[in-house]
XYZ file of C-alpha atoms in Angstrom:
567
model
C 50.090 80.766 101.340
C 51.455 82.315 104.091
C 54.822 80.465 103.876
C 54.969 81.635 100.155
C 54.536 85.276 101.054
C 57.068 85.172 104.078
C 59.701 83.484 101.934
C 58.903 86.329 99.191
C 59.136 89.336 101.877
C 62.688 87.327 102.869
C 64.383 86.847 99.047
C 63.144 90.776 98.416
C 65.040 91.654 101.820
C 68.233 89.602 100.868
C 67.829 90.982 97.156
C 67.812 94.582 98.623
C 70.850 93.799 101.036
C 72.939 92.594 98.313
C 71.787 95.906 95.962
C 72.775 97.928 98.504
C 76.212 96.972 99.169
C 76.956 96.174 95.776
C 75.729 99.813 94.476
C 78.686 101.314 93.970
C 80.572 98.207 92.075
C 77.440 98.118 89.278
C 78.189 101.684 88.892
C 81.015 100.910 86.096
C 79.510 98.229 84.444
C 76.102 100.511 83.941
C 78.328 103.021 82.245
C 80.382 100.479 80.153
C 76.574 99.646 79.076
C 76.367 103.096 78.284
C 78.922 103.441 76.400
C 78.785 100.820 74.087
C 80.887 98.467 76.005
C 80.125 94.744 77.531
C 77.100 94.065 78.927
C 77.611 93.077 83.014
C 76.802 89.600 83.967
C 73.075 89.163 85.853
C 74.046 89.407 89.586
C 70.947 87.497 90.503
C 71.359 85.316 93.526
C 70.778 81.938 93.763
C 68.640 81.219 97.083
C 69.522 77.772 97.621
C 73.570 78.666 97.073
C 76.652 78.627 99.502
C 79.649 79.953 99.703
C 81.744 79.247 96.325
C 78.594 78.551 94.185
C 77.871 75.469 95.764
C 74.397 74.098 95.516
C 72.494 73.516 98.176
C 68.716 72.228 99.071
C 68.372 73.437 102.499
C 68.760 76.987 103.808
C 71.827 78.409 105.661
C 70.223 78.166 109.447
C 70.571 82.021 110.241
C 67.509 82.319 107.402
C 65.783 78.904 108.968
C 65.412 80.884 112.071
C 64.244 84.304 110.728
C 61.380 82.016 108.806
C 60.645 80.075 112.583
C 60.640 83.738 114.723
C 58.841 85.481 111.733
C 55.545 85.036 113.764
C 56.616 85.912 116.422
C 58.016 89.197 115.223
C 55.353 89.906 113.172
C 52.752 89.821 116.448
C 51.552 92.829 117.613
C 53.836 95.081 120.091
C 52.029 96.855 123.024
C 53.782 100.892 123.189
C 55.421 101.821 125.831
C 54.470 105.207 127.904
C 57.806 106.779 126.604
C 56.903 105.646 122.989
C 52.775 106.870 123.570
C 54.139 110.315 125.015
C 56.569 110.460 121.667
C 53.741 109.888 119.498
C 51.970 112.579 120.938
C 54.660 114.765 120.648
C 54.973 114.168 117.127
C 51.224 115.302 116.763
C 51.682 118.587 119.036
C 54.685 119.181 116.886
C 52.840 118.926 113.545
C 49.606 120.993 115.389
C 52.558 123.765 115.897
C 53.147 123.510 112.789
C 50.289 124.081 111.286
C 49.412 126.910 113.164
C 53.078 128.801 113.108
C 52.650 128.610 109.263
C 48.982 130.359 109.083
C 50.511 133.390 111.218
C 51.384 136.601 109.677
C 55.157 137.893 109.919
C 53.951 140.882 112.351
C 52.794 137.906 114.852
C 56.302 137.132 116.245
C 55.007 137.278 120.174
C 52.453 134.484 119.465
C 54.692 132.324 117.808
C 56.836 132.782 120.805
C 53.607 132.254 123.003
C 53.101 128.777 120.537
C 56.927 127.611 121.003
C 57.115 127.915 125.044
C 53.494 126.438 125.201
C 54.666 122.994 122.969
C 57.503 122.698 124.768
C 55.859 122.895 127.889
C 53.378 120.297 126.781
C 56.426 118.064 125.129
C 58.491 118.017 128.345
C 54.938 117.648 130.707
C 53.950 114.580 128.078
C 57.984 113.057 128.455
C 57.733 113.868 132.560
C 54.285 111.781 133.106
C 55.343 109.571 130.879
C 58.640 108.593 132.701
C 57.024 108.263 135.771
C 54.236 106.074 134.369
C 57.425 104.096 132.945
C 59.207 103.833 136.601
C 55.980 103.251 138.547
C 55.090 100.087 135.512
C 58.450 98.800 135.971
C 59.096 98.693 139.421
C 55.241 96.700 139.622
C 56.360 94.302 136.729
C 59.483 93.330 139.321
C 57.517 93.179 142.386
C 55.730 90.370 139.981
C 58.641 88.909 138.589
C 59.849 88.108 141.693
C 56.575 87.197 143.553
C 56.287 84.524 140.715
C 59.553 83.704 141.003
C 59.221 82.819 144.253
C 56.111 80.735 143.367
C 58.680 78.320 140.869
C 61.032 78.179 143.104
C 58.307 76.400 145.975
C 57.189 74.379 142.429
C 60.587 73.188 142.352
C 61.803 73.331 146.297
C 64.269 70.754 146.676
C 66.726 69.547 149.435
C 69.503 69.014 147.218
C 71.003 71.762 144.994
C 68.842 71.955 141.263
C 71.149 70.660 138.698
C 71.677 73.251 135.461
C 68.414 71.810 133.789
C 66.098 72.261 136.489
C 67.502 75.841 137.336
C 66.387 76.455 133.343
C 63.120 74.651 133.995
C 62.052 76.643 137.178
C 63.110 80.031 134.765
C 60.420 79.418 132.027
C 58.089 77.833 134.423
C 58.552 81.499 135.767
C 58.046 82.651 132.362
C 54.953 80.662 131.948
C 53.358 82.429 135.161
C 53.999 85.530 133.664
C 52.588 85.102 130.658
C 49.639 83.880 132.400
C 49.177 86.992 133.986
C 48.559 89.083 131.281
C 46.609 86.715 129.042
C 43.039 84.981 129.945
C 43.252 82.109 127.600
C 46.122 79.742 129.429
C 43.226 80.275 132.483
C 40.020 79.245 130.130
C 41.653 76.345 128.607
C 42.832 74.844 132.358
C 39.412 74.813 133.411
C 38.007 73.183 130.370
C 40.679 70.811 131.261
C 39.474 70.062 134.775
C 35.559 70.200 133.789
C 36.420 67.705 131.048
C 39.438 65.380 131.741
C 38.449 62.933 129.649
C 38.491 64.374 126.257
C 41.470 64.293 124.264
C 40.390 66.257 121.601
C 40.714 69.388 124.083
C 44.363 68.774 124.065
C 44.498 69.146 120.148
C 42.675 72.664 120.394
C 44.850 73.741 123.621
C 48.145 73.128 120.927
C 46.346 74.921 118.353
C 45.525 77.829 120.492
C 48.815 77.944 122.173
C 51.211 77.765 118.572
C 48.856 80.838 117.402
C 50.883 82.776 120.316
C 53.995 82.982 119.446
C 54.849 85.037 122.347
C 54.051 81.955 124.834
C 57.305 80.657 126.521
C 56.547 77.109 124.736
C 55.946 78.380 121.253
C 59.253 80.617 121.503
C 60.774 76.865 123.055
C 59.962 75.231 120.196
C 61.635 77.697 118.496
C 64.499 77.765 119.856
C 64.928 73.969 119.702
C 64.530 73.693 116.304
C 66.547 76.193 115.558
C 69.281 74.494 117.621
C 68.544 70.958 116.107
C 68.722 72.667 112.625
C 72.055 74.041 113.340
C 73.338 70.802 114.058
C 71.889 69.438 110.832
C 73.018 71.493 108.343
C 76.509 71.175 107.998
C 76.273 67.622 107.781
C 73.915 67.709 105.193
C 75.012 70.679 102.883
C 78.719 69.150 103.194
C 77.097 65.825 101.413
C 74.990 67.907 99.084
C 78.203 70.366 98.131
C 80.134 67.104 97.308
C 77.571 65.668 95.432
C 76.582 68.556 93.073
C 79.642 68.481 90.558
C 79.651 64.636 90.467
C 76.248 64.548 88.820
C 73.425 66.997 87.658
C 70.268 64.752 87.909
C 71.488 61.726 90.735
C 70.442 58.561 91.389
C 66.518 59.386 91.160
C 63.580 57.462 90.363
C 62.404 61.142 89.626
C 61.628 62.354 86.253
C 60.772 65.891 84.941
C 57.860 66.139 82.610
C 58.766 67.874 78.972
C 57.556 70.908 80.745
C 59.747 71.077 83.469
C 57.241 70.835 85.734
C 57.244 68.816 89.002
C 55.240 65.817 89.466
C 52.050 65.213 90.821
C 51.194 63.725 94.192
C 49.128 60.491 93.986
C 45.101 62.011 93.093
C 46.459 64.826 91.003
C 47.262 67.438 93.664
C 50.855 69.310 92.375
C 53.772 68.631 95.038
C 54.734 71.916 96.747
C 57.898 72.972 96.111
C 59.039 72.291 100.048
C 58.155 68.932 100.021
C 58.349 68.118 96.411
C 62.313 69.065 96.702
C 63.156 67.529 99.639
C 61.279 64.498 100.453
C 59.214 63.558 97.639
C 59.796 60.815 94.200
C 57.621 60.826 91.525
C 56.076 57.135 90.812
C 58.101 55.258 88.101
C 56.402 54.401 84.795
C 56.707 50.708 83.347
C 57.313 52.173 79.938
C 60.564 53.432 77.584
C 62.610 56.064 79.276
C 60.395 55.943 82.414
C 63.339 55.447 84.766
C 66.417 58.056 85.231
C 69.454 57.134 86.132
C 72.963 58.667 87.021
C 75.610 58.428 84.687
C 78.290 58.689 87.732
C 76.569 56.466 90.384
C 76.368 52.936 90.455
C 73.910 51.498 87.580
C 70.788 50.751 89.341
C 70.593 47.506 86.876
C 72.494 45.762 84.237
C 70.539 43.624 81.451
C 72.755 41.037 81.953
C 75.223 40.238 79.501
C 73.247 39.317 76.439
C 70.510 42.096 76.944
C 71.088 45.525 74.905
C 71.111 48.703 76.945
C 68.105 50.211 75.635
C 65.665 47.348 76.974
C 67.549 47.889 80.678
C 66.053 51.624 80.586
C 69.596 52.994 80.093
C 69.396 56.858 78.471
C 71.936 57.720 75.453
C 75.766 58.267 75.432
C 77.406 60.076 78.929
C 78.156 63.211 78.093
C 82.134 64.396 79.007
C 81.909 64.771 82.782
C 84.481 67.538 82.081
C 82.052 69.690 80.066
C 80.787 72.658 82.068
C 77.147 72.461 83.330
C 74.925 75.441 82.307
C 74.254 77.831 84.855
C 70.496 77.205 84.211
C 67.519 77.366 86.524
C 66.322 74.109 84.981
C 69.527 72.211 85.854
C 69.140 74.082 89.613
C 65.980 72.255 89.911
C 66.567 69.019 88.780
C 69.648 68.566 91.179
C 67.231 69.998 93.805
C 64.418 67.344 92.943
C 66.487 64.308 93.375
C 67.262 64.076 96.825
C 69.243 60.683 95.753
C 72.139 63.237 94.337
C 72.448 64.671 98.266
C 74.090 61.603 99.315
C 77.768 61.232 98.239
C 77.958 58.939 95.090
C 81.187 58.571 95.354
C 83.749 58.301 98.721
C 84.070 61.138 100.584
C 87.116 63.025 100.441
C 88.267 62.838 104.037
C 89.491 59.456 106.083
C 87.117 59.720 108.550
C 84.054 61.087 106.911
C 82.127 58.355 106.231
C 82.593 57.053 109.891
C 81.244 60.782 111.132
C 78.490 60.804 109.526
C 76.924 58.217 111.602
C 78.392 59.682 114.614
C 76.392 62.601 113.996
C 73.202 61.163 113.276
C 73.532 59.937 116.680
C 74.073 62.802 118.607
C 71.333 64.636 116.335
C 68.780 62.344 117.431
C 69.944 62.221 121.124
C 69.362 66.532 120.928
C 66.186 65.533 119.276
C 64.660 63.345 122.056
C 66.111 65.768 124.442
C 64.032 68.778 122.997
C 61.146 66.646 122.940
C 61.228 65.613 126.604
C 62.356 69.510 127.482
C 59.005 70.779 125.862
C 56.979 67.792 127.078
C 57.810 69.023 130.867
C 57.243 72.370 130.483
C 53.720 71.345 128.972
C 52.694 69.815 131.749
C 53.885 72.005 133.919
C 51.748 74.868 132.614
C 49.306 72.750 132.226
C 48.217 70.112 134.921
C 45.539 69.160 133.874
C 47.606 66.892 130.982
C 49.370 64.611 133.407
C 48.091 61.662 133.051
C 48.737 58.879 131.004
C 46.500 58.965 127.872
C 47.112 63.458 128.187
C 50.563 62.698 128.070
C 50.429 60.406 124.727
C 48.622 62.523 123.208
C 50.099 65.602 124.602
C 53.313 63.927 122.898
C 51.751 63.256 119.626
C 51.096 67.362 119.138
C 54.424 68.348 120.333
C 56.115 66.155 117.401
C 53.641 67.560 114.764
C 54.410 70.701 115.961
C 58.033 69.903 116.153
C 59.098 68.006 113.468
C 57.336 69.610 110.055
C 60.449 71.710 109.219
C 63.524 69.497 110.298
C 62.055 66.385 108.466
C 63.768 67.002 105.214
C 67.660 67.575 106.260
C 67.226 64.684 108.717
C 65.702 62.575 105.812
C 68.574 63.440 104.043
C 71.020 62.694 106.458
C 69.420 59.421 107.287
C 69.858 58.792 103.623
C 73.666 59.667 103.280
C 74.036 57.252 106.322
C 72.027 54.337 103.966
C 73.653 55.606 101.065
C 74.756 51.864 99.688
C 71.896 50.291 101.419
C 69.562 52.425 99.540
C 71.238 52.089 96.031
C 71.480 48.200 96.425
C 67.744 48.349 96.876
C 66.966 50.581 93.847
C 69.290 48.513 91.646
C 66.742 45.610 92.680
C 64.407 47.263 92.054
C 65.135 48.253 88.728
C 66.033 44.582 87.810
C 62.156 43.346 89.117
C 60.090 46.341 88.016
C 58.224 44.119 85.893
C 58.037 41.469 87.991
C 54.170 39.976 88.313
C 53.055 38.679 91.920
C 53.625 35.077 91.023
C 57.153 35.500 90.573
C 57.338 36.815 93.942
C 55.984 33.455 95.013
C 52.430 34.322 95.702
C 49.498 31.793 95.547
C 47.626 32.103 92.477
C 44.301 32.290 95.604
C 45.409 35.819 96.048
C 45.825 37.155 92.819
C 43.135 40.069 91.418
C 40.098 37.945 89.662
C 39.319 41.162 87.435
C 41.827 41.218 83.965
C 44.060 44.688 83.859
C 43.404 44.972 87.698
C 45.963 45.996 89.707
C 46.940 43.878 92.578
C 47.283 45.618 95.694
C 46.899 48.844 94.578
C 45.134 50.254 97.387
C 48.817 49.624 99.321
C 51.087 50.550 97.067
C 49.343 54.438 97.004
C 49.516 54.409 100.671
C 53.184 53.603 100.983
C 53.868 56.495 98.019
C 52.530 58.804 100.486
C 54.696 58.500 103.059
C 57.034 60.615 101.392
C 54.585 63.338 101.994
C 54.108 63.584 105.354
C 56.428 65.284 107.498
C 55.814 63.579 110.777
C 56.602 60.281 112.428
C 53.301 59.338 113.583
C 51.474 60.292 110.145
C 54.055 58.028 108.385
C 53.319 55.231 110.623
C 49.666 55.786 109.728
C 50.186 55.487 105.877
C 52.178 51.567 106.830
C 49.312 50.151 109.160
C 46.781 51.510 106.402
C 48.531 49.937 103.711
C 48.538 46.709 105.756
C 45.551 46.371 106.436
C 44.871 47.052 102.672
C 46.711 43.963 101.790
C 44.734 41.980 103.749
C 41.857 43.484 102.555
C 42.611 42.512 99.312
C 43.617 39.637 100.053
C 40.282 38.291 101.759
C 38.166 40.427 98.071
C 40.169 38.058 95.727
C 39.791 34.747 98.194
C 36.019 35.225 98.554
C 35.547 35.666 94.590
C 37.803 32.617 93.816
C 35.748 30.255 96.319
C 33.003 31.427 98.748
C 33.714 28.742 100.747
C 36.751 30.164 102.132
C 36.398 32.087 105.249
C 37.696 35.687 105.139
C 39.895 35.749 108.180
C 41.836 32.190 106.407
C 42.463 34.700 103.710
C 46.052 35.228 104.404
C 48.518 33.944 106.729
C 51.882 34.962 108.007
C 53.893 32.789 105.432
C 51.263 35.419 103.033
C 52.483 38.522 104.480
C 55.514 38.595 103.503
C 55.622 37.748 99.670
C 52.357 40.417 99.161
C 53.785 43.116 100.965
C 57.390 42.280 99.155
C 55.628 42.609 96.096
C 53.816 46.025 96.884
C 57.226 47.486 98.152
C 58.815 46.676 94.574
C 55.735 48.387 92.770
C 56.344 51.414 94.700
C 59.827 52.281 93.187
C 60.729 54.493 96.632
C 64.284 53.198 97.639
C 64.236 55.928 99.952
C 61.869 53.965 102.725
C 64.885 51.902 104.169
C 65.493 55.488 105.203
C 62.380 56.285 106.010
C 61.937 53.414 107.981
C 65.264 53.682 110.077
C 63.980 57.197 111.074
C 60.354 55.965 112.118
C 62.246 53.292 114.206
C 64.200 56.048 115.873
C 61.217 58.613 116.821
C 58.416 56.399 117.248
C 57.104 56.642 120.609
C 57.619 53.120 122.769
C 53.768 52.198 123.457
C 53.526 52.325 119.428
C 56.346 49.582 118.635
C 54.917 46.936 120.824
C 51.383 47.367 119.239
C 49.849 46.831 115.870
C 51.792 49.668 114.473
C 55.977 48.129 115.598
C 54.142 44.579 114.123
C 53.546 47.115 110.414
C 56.817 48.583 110.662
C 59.113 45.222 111.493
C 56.883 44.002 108.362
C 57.923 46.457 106.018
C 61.389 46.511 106.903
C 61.505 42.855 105.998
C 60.239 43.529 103.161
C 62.632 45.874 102.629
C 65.545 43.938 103.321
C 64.223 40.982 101.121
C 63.710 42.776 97.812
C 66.872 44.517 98.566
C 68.349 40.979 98.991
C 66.681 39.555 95.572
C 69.309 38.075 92.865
């Protein structure tokens, strides 16, 4: 809710910018109103727009920093002594006031009296005040530097500091100073050292420490991601700006209701728009018209040459690409809820586009790790107590929930441009098996559902639709290993009520694995996890990948790869 009313307080503040410099130019076309004459065009603005009138999902970054510093803005400001004594001033002003306008014309010599006693009182306030100002800031040095010198023992070294460590020992400066002025940094390094042991202090220390924005690791964060965000925007807004005239609804899975609504997460929860627009599919229905495809991508499936378009799920004639699109906030939406569309469908203009893209996906996850490892330090430098192994890991885990929430959708979306024809093989597969049944993905009759009209796997195939939903690596991961171990779940339920005699753990084998969680990955419909996938692979921290969660993750991506593979 608090999102909603900042982005409100921003588009009123951009709305009021624009009416002010645009005043004078809606001066003539109010009075041709007037007069009879043509009505002016609206001169709304659309939020999401660039330069030219090109669409796109993801805000310009000097806006995705205002929202990330809002906080920190908004926090509350101790006053200076120059800016108490002006307040008092303002009241001894307003007291004169008062008074001068009670006294009768004859009293001239006591308003005199009145005017040389406020500004005696003014300049005594501005004099005290001064020197309160001098004496304050000549302390807050003799601290700056005493801490100062405290980082630089931290970080006393034979050999010259190297640029990165000279930035280090500067916030770990910052950090002491902070920690002069606020108690909490002290309470929650004691609880630290009285109780070592327990992680879940480390998840109330983050907590604690984000609701300061005016710590040096919250403003950190900040910066990072507004640095990382930078990076990521022109690559994806240059996809999304080439993609928007090709085709108004993209190659989505994602359908509209006759409302205009947007869909419903899985348990009936409405999508917010944020993650609804940027990272999220609707489930497809096995019924007429269920599927939406794009008239200038690649058809996601072809009946064959015998079968009629209508029973392939195909929609009614193309219109003329060269008919104008209406300038209509439903069309704004449905481009900007299929994130298929922000991937070129068609080669890229320039030579060497397509090979940059990966280039930059590169050096945007390099910066990413980087930032990660940058905060990481600087946590356990302020705090000591987290330096050891398992305070580390999960020290680690918070930073990338903290981190990653608002840069997940533009690097979703450039991992997707990247797996553009990856991606659109798979959902043409997809399209072609959507009624497949589990036998004809070569699954033993043993582990079919006993129960008619039950779904098989079902418990999976919701957990992999909501990894669309969450914006952070580890929380992905979470929604694979519990789909997983769903599977075999199941797997062991419709054993044991086909033959008791069976033991549960002979349920399913590796050969099983495969074919099950094939099938479950087809019943999903979400092309979009070879994406999602690729990006786990990338920010996934090591101990993970060699554990029970890499063995999920290889899984799936096999999966992956074999319906994508399926003739």
């Amino acid at each position: 809710y608090m999102e909603y009313l900042k982005s409100i307080a921003f588009i009123a503040q951009a709305l009021q910018e624009e009416a002010a410099g645009t005043g004078k130019a809606q001066a003539k076309p109010a009075a041709q109103e007037r007069s009879g004459g043509p009505a002016p065009l609206p001169r709304h603005r659309r939020v999401f727009s660039d330069e030219g009138g090109k669409l796109s999902p993801f805000l310009p970054p000097e806006i995705f920093q205002k929202l990330q510093i809002a906080e920190a803005q908004s926090a509350r400001k101790e006053l200076t002594p120059l800016e108490e004594a002006s307040l008092q001033n303002q009241k001894l002003k307003a007291a004169y006031e008062a008074r001068v306008a009670r006294l009768n014309p004859s009293q001239a010599l006591q308003k005199t009296s009145l005017t040389l006693s406020l500004q005696r009182q003014m300049m005594e306030n501005l004099v005290i005040a001064k020197a309160r100002e001098e004496t304050l800031q000549r302390k807050m040095e003799e601290r700056r530097l005493r801490l100062q010198e405290a980082a630089n023992r931290r970080f006393s070294s034979s050999v010259a500091l190297t640029p990165e460590e000279q930035e280090q020992r500067a916030l770990y400066a910052a950090v002491l100073e902070y920690e002069q002025d606020h108690d909490w940094p002290r309470q929650w390094k004691a609880r630290l050292k009285r109780s070592p042991a327990d992680l879940s202090l480390v998840s109330g220390l983050f907590s604690c420490l984000l609701s300061f924005p005016e710590h040096p690791i919250a403003q950190l964060l900040r910066q990072l991601q507004c640095a990382v965000y930078a990076r990521l925007y022109p690559a994806v807004s240059q996809g999304t700006a080439d993609a928007a005239p090709a085709s108004p609804t993209g190659l989505s899975f994602l359908s509209l209701d006759a409302g205009g609504s947007l869909p419903a997460e899985p348990g009936g929860r409405r999508l917010r728009a944020s993650r609804s627009l940027h990272c999220m599919f609707s489930v497809p229905e096995h019924g007429p018209a269920g599927l939406r495809h794009s008239l200038s991508s690649t058809p996601l499936a072809d009946g064959g040459p015998g079968t009629p378009k209508a029973e392939s799920g195909w929609p009614g004639p193309a219109a003329d690409p060269q008919t104008p699109r209406e300038s209509s906030f439903e069309d704004l939406e449905r481009f900007l809820a299929s994130p298929e569309s922000w991937a070129p469908g068609e080669p890229p203009a320039g030579p060497g586009q397509e090979a940059a893209l990966p280039e930059q996906l590169k050096g945007i996850v390099r910066d990413i790790h980087n930032a990660i490892d940058r905060l990481l330090s600087l946590t356990l430098l302020a705090f000591e107590g987290l330096n050891t192994a398992a305070g580390k890991d999960q020290c680690l885990a918070c930073l990338e929930e903290a981190f990653f929430p608002p840069l997940w959708a533009p690097l979703l979306a450039l991992y997707r441009s990247v797996h553009q024809p990856r991606e659109a093989a798979l959902a043409r597969s997809m399209e072609r098996h959507r009624h497949a049944g589990p036998a004809d993905m070569g699954l033993s009759s043993r582990l079919f559902p006993t129960a008619p009209g039950c779904p098989a796997y079902g418990s999976a195939v919701k957990d992999l639709r909501l990894i669309p939903l969450e914006t952070c690596p580890r929380r992905k991961l979470e929604c694979i290993v519990r789909a997983l171990r769903g599977i075999c779940e199941c797997a062991e339920e419709y054993c044991g009520s086909r033959d008791s005699r069976t033991p549960a753990s002979a349920a399913i084998g590796a050969d099983d694995l495969l074919p099950i969680l094939s099938y479950v990955v087809l019943q999903t419909g979400l092309p979009q996890l070879l994406s999602e996938c690729a990006a786990l692979e990338e920010f996934i921290h090591e101990g993970y990948l060699i554990g029970e969660e890499g063995y999920c993750l290889t899984s799936l991506q096999s999966a992956l790869s074999y319906v994508e593979s399926l003739q």
